[in-house]
PDB file of C-alpha atoms and ligand atoms in Angstrom:
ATOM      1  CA  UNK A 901      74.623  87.381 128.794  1.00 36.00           C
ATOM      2  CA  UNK A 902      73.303  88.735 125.535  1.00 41.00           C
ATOM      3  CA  UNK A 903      74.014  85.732 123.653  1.00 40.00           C
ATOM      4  CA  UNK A 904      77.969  86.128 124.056  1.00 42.00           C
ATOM      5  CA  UNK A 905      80.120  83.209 124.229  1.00 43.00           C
ATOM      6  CA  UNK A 906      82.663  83.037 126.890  1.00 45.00           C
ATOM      7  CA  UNK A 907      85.384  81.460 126.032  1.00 45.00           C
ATOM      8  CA  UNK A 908      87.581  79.947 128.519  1.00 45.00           C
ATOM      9  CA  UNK A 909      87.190  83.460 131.061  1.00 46.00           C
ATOM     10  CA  UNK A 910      88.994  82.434 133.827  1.00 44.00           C
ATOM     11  CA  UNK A 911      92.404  80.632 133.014  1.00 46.00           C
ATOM     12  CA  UNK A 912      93.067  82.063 129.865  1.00 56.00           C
ATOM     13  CA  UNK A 913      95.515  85.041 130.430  1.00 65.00           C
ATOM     14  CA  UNK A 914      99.057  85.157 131.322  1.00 77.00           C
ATOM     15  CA  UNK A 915      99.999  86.014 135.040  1.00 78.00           C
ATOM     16  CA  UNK A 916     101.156  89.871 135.851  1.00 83.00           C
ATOM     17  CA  UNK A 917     104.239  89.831 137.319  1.00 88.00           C
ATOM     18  CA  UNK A 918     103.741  92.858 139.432  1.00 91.00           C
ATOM     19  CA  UNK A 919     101.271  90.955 141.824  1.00 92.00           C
ATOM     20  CA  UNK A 920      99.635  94.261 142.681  1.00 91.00           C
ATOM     21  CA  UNK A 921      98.277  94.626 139.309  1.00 94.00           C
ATOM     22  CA  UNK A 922      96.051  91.254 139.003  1.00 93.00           C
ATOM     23  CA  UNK A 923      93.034  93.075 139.981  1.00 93.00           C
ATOM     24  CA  UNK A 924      93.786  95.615 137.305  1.00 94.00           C
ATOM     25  CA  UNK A 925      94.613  93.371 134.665  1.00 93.00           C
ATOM     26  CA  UNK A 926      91.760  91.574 134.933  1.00 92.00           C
ATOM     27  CA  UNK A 927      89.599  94.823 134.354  1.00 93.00           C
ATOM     28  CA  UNK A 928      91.523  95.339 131.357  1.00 93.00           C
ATOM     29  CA  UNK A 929      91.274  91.977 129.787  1.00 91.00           C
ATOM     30  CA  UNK A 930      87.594  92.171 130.169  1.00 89.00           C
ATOM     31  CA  UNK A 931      87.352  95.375 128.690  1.00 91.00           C
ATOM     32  CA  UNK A 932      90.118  94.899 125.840  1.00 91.00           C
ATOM     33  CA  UNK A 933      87.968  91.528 124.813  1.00 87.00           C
ATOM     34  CA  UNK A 934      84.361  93.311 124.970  1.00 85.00           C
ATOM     35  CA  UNK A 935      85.791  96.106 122.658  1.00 84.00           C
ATOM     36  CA  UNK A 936      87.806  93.723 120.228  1.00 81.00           C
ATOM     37  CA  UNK A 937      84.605  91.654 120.027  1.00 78.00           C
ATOM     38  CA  UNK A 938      82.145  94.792 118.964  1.00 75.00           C
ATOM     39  CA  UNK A 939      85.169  95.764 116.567  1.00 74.00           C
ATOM     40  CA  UNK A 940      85.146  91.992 114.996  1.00 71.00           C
ATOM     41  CA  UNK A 941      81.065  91.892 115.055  1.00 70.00           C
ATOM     42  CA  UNK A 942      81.903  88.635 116.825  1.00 67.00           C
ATOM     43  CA  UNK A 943      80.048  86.846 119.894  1.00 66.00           C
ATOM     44  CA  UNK A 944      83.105  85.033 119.697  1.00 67.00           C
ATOM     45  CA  UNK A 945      85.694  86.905 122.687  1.00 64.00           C
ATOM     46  CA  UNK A 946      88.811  87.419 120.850  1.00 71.00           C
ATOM     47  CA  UNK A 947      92.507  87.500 122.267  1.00 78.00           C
ATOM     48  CA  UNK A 948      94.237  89.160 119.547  1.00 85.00           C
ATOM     49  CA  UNK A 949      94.811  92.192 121.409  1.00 89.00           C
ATOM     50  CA  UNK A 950      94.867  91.195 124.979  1.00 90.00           C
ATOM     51  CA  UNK A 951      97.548  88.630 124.020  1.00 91.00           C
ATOM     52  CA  UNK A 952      99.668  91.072 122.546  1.00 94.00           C
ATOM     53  CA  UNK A 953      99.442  93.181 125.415  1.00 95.00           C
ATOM     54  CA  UNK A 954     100.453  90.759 127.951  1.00 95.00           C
ATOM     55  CA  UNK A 955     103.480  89.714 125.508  1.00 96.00           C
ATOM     56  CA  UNK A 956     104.646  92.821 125.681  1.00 97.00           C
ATOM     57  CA  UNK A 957     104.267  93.134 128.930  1.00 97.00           C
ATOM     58  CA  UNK A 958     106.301  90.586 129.763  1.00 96.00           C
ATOM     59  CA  UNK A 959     109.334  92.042 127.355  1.00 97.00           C
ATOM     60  CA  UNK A 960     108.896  95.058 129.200  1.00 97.00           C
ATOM     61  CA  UNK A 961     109.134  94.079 132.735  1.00 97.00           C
ATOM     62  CA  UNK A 962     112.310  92.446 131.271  1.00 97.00           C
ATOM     63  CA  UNK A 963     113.638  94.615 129.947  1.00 97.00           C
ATOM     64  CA  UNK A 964     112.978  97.188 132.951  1.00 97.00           C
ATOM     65  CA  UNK A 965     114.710  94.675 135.373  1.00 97.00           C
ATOM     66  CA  UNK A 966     118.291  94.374 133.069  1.00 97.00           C
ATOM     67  CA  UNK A 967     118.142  98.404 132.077  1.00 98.00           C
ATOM     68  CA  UNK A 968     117.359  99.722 135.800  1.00 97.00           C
ATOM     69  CA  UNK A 969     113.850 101.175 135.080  1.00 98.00           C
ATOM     70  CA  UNK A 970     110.715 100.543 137.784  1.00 97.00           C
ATOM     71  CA  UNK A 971     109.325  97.070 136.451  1.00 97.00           C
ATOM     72  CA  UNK A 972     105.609  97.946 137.961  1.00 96.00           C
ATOM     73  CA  UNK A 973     105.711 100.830 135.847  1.00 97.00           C
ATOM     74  CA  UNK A 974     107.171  99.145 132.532  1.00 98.00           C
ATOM     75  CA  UNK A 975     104.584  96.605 132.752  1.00 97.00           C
ATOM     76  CA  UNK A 976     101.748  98.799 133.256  1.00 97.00           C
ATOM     77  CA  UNK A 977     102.653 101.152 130.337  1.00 97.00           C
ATOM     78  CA  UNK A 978     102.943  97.760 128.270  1.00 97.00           C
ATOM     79  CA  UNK A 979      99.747  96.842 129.380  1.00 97.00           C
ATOM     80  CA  UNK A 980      97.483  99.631 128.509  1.00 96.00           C
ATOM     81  CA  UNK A 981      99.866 101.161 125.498  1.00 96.00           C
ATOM     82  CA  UNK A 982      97.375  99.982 122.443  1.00 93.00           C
ATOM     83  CA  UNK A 983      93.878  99.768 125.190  1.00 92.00           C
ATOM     84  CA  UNK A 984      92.574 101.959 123.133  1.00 89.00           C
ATOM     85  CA  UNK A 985      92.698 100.888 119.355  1.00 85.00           C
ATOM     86  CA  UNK A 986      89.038  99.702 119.054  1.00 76.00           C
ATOM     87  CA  UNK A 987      87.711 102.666 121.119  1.00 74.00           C
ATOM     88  CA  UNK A 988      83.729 101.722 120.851  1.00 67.00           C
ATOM     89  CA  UNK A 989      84.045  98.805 118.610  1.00 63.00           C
ATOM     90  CA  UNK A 990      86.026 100.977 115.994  1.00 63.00           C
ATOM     91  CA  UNK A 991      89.571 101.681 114.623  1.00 63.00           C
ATOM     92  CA  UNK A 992      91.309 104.633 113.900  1.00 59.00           C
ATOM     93  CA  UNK A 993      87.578 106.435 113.559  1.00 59.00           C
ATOM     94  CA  UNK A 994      87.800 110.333 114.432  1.00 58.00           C
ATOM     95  CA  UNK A 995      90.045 112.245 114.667  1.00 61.00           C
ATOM     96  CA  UNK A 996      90.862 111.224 118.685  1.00 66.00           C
ATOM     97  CA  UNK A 997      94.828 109.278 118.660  1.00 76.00           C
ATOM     98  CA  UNK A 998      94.092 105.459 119.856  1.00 82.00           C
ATOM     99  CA  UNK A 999      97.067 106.623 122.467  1.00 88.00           C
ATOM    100  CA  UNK A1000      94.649 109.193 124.425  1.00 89.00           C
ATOM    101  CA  UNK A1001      92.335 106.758 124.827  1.00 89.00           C
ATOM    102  CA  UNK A1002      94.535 104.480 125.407  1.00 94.00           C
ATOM    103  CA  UNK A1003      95.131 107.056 128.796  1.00 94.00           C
ATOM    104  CA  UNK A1004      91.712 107.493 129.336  1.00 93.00           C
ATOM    105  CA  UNK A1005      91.541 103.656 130.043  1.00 93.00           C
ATOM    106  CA  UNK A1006      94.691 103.682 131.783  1.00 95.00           C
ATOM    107  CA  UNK A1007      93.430 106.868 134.329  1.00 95.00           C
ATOM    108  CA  UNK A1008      89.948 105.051 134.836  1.00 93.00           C
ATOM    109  CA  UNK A1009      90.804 101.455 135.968  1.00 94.00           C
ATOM    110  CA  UNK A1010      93.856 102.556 137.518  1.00 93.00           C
ATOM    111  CA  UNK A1011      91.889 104.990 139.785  1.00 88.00           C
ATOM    112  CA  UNK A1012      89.538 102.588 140.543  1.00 87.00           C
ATOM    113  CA  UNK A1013      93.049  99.942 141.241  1.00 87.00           C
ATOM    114  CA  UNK A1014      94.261 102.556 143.484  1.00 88.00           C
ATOM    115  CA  UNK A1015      97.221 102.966 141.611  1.00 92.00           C
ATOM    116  CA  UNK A1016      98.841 106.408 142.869  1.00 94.00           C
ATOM    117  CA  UNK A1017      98.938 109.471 140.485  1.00 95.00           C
ATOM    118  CA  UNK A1018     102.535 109.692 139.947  1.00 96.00           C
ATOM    119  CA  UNK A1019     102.535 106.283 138.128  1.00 96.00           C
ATOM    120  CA  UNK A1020      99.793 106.739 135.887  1.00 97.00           C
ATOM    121  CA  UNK A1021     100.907 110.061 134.966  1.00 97.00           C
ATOM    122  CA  UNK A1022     104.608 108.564 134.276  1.00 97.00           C
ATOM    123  CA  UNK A1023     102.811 105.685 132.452  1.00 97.00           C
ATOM    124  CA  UNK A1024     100.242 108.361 130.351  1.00 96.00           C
ATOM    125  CA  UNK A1025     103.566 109.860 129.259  1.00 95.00           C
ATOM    126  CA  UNK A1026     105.680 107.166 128.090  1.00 96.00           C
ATOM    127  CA  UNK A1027     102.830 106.115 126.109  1.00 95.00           C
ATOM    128  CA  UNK A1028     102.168 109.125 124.552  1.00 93.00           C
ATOM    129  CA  UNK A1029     105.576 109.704 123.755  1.00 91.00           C
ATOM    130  CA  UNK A1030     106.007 106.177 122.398  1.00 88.00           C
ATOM    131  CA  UNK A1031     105.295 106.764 118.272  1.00 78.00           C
ATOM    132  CA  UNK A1032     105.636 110.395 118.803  1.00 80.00           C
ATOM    133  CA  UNK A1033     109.042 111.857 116.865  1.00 75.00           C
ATOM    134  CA  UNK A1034     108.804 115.434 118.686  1.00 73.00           C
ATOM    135  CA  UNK A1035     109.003 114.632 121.873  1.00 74.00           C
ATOM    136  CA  UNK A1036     111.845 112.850 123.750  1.00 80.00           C
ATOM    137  CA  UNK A1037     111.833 109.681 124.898  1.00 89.00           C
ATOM    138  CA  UNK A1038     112.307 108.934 128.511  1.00 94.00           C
ATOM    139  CA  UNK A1039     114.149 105.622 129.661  1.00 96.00           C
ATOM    140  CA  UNK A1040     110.486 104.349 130.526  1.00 97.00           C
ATOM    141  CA  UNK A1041     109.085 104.623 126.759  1.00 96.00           C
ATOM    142  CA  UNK A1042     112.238 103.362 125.356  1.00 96.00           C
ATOM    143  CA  UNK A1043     111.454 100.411 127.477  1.00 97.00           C
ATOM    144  CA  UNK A1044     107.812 100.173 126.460  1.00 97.00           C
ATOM    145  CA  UNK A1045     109.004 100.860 122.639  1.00 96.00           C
ATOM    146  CA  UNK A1046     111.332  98.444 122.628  1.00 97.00           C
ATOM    147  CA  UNK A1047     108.523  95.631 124.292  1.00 98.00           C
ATOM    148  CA  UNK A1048     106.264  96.654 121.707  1.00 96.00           C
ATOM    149  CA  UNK A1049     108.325  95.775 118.628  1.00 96.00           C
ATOM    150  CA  UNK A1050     110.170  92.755 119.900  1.00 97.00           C
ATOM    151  CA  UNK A1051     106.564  91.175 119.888  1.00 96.00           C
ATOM    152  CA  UNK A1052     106.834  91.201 115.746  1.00 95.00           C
ATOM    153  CA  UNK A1053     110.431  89.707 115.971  1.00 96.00           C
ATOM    154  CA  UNK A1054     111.784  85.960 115.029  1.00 97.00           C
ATOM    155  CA  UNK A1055     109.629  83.019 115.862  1.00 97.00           C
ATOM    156  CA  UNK A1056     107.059  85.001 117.867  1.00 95.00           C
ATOM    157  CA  UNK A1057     107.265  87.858 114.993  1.00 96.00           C
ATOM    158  CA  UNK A1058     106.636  85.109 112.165  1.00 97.00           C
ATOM    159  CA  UNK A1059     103.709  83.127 114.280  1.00 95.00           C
ATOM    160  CA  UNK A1060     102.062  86.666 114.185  1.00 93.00           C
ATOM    161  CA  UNK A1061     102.603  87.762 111.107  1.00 95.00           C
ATOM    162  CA  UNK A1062     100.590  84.477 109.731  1.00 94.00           C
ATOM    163  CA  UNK A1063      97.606  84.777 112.358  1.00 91.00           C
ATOM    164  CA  UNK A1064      97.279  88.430 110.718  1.00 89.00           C
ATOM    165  CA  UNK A1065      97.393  87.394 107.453  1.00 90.00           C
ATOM    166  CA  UNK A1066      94.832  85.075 108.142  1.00 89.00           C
ATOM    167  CA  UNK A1067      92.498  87.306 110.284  1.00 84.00           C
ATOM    168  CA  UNK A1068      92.876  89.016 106.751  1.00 85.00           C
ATOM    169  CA  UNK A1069      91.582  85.868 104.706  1.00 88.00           C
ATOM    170  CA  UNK A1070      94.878  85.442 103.484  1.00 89.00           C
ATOM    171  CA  UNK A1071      96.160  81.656 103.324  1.00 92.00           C
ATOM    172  CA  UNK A1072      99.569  80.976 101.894  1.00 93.00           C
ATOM    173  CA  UNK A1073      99.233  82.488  98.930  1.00 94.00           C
ATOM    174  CA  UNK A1074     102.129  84.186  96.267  1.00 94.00           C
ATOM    175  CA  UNK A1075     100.920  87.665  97.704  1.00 94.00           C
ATOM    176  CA  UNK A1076     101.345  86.112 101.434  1.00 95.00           C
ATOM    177  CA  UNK A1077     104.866  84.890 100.192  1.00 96.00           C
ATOM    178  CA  UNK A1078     106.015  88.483  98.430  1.00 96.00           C
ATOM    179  CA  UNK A1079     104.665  90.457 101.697  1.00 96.00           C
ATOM    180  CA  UNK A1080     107.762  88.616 103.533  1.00 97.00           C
ATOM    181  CA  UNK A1081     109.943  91.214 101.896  1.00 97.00           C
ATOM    182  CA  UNK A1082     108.556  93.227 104.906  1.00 97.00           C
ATOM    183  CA  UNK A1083     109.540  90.732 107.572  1.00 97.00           C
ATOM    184  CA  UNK A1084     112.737  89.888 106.086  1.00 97.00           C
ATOM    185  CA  UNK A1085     113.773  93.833 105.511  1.00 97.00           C
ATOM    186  CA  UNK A1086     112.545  94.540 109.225  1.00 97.00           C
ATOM    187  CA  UNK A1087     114.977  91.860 110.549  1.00 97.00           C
ATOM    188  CA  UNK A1088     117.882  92.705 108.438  1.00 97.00           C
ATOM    189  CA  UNK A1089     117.779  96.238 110.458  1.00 97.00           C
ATOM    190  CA  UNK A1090     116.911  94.603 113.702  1.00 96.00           C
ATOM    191  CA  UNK A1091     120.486  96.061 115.116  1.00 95.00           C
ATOM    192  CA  UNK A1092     118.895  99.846 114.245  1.00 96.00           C
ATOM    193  CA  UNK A1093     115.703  99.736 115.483  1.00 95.00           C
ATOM    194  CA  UNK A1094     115.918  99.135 119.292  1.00 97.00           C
ATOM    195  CA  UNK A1095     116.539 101.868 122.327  1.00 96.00           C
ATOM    196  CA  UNK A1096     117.812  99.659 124.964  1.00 97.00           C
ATOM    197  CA  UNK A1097     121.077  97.715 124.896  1.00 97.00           C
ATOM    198  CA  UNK A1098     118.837  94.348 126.048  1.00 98.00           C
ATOM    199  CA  UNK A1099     116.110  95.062 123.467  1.00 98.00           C
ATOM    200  CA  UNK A1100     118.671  95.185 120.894  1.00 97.00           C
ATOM    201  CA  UNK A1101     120.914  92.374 121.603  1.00 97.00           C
ATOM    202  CA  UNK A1102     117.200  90.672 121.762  1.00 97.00           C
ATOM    203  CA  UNK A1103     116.484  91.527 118.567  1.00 98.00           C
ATOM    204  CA  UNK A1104     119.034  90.835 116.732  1.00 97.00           C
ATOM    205  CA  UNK A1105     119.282  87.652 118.157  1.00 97.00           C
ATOM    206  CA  UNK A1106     115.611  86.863 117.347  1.00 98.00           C
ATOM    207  CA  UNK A1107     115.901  88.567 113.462  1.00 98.00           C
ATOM    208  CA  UNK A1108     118.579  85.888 112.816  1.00 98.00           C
ATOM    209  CA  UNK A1109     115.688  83.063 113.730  1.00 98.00           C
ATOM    210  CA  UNK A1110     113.235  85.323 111.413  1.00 98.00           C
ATOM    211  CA  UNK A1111     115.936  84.993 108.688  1.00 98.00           C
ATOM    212  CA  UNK A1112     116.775  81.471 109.053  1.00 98.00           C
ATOM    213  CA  UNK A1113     113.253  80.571 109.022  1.00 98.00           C
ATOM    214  CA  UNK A1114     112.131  82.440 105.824  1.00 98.00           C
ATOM    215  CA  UNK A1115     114.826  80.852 104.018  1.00 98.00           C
ATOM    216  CA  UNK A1116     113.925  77.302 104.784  1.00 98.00           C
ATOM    217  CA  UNK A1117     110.034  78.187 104.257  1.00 98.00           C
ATOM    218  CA  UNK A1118     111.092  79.583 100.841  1.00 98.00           C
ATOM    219  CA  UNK A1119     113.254  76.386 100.388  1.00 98.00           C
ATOM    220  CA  UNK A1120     110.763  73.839 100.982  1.00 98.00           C
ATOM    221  CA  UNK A1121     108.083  75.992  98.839  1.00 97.00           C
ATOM    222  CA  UNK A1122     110.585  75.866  95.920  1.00 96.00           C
ATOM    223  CA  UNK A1123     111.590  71.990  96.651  1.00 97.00           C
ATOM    224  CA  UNK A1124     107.826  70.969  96.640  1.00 97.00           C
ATOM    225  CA  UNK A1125     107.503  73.242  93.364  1.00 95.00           C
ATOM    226  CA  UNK A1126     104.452  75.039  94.906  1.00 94.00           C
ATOM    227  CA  UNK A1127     106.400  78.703  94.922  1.00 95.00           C
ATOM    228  CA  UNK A1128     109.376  79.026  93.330  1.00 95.00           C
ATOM    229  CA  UNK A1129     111.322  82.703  94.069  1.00 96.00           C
ATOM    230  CA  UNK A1130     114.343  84.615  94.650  1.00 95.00           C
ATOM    231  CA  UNK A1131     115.293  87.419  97.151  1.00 96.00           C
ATOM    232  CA  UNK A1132     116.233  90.308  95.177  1.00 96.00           C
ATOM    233  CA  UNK A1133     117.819  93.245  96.682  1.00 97.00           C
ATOM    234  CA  UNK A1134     116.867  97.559  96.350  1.00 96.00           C
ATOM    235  CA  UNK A1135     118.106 100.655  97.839  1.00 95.00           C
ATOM    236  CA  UNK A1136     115.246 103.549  98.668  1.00 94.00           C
ATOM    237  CA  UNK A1137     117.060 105.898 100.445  1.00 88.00           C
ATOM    238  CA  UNK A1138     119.204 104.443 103.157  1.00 90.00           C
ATOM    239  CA  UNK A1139     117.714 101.440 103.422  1.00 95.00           C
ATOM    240  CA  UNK A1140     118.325  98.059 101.313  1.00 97.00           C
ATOM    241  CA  UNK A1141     115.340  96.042 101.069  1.00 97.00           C
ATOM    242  CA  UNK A1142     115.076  92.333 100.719  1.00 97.00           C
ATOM    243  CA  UNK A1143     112.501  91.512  98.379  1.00 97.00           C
ATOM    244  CA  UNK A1144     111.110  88.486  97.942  1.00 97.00           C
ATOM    245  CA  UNK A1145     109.881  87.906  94.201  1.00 96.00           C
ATOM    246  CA  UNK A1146     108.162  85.086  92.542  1.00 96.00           C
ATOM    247  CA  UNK A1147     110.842  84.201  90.063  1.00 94.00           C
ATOM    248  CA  UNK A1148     107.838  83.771  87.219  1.00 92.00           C
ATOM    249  CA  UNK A1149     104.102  84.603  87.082  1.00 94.00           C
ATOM    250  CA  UNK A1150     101.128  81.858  86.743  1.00 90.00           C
ATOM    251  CA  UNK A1151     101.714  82.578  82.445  1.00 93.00           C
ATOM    252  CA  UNK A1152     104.953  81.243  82.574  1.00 92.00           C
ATOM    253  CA  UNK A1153     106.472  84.979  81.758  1.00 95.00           C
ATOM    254  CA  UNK A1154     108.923  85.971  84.670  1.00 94.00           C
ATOM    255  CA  UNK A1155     107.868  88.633  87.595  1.00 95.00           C
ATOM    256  CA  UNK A1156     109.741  91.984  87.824  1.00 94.00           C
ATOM    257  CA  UNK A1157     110.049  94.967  90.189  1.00 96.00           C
ATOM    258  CA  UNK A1158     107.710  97.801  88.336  1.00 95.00           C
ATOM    259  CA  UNK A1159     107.526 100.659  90.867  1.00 95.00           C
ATOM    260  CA  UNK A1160     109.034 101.498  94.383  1.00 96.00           C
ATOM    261  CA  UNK A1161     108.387 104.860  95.722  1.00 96.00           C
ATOM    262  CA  UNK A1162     107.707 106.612  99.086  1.00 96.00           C
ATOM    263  CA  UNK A1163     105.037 108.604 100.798  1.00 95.00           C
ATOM    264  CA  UNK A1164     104.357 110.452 104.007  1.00 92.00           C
ATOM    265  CA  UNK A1165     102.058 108.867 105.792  1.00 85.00           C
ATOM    266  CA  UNK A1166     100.037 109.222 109.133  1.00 79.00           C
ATOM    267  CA  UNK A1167     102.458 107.370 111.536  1.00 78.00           C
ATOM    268  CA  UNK A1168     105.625 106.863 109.340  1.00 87.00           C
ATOM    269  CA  UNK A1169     107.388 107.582 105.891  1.00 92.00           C
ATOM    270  CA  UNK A1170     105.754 104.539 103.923  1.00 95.00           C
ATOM    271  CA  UNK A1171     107.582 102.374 101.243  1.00 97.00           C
ATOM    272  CA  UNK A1172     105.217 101.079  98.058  1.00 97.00           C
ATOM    273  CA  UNK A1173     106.530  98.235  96.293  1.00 96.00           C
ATOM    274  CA  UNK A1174     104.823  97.044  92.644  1.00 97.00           C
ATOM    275  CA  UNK A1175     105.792  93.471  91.411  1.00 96.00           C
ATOM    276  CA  UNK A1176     104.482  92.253  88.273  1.00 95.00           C
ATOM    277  CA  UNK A1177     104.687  90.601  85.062  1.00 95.00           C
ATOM    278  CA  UNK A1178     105.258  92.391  81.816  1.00 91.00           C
ATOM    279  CA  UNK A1179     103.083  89.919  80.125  1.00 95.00           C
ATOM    280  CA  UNK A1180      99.769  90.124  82.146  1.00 94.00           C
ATOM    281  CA  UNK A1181      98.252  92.210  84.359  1.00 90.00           C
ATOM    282  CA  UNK A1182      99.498  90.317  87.545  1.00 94.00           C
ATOM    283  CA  UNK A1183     100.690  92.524  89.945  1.00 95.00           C
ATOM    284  CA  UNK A1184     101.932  92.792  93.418  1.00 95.00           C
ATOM    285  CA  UNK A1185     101.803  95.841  95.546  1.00 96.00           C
ATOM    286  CA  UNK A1186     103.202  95.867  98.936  1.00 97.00           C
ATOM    287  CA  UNK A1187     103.056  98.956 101.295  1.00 96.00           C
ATOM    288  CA  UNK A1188     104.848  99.102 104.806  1.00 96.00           C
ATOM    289  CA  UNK A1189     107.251 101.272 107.236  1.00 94.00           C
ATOM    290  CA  UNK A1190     110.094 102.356 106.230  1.00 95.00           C
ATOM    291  CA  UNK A1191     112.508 100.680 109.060  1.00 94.00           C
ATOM    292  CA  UNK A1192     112.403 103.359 111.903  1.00 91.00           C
ATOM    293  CA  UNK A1193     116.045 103.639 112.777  1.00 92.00           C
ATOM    294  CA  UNK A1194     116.634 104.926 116.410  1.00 91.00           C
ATOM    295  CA  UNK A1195     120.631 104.160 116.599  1.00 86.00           C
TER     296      UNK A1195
HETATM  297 FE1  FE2 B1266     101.525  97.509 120.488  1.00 57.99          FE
HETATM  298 ZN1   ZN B1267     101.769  86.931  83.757  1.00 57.99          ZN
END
């Protein structure tokens, strides 16, 4: 037992919906909450990543069933799409993509499931074409794309986006409250950013629960005088963002857009906001993904 605290091992997951697959998905959870736990330096078992997993799994099998694409397939791709991101307790070390060991998993406890080759090699593909511009995408990884992002839209989106800002020691602080320009710009493209006619009317549906609920969070803050700001909005390029600014800084002088620029990064063309006062050195800097548009 090495000292490890289990927490809750037998109930705690969500049911597959391709029965076939329980075995499997058991293997995985196990291994996706050993390697999560080495990555946190934790005893503790944690379900960050296995939870998104089976959330997305369960958009994807969705999603399969309304757009005619093999459901057993969908929801294995979903399920082992990010097994790899804390490959030996690590993430993003070497120079090795999370997604081909994301594969590796895939190919070893799906062997050992029985699953036949033709699956896991359709399944290896739509995950390595899922955040890869040069290849096509087949109706599978549009399927698994689609899963993966509506996990980060409306209430769902917003219930994650504070657990991460708290895995990050963040409470609700005025940097928490600016960073919502991300959330709030994502969901005003929600429309764009989807493959699959169901993923999008999803989406869109959910963004307008992300907007409404930002609004009324930024309400109350401003009615119970604890933040008070304003949404401001800025082109870069072709997209408008929605920034949300502290309307003044903690010296009483008001809070003002400095910089906004744009870099190539690693997985995407990133956007760098600077907010700050003109009076002292309080500043704001946010950095995120420039809205991927894919209609
Ligand atoms: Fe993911
Ligand atoms: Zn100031």
């Amino acid at each position: 037992m090495n000292g490890r605290k289990k927490t809750n091992a037998k109930n705690s997951y969500a049911p597959v919906s391709n029965v076939e697959l329980a075995p499997l998905h058991k293997k995985l959870c196990q291994y996706i909450r050993m390697e999560e736990a080495a990555y946190n330096e934790t005893p503790l078992e944690p379900d960050t990543l296995m939870g998104h997993l089976e959330r997305v799994a369960a958009y994807a099998v969705r999603l399969a069933v309304n757009e005619g694409v093999d459901p057993l397939r969908a929801e294995l791709a979903a399920l082992f799409h990010d097994a790899g991101k804390f490959h030996g307790g690590t993430y993003h070390e070497g120079n090795k993509p999370e997604e081909i060991r994301s594969i590796e998993v895939l190919k070893e406890l799906a062997g050992e499931n029985g699953q036949s080759r033709e699956v896991v090699e359709d399944v290896s593909d739509a995950i390595l074409q899922l955040y890869n511009d040069d290849c096509g995408k087949t109706p599978l990884s549009m399927v698994l794309f689609d899963a993966d992002n509506l996990d980060k839209m409306g209430l769902l989106g917003i219930a994650n986006y504070f657990i991460k800002s708290g895995l990050r020691g963040q409470g609700l602080t005025a940097e928490m409250i600016t960073k919502l320009t991300v959330e709030l710009t994502y969901a005003r493209y929600a429309g764009r950013r989807f493959y699959t006619k169901t993923g999008r009317s999803l989406a869109v549906k959910k963004s307008l629960d992300t907007i409404r609920f930002i609004h009324d969070f930024l309400d109350v803050l401003r009615e119970d005088c604890i933040f008070d700001t304003r949404i401001e909005h800025v082109q870069v390029s072709d997209v408008v963002l929605e920034l949300v600014m502290l309307s003044s800084c903690h010296c009483g002088a008001p809070i003002h857009l400095q910089r906004i620029w744009t870099e190539e990064g690693v997985k995407c063309t990133q956007i760098h906001l600077e907010m700050g006062c003109r009076v002292c050195e309080n500043r704001y800097k946010i950095k995120f993904c420039r809205p991927m548009f894919v209609v």
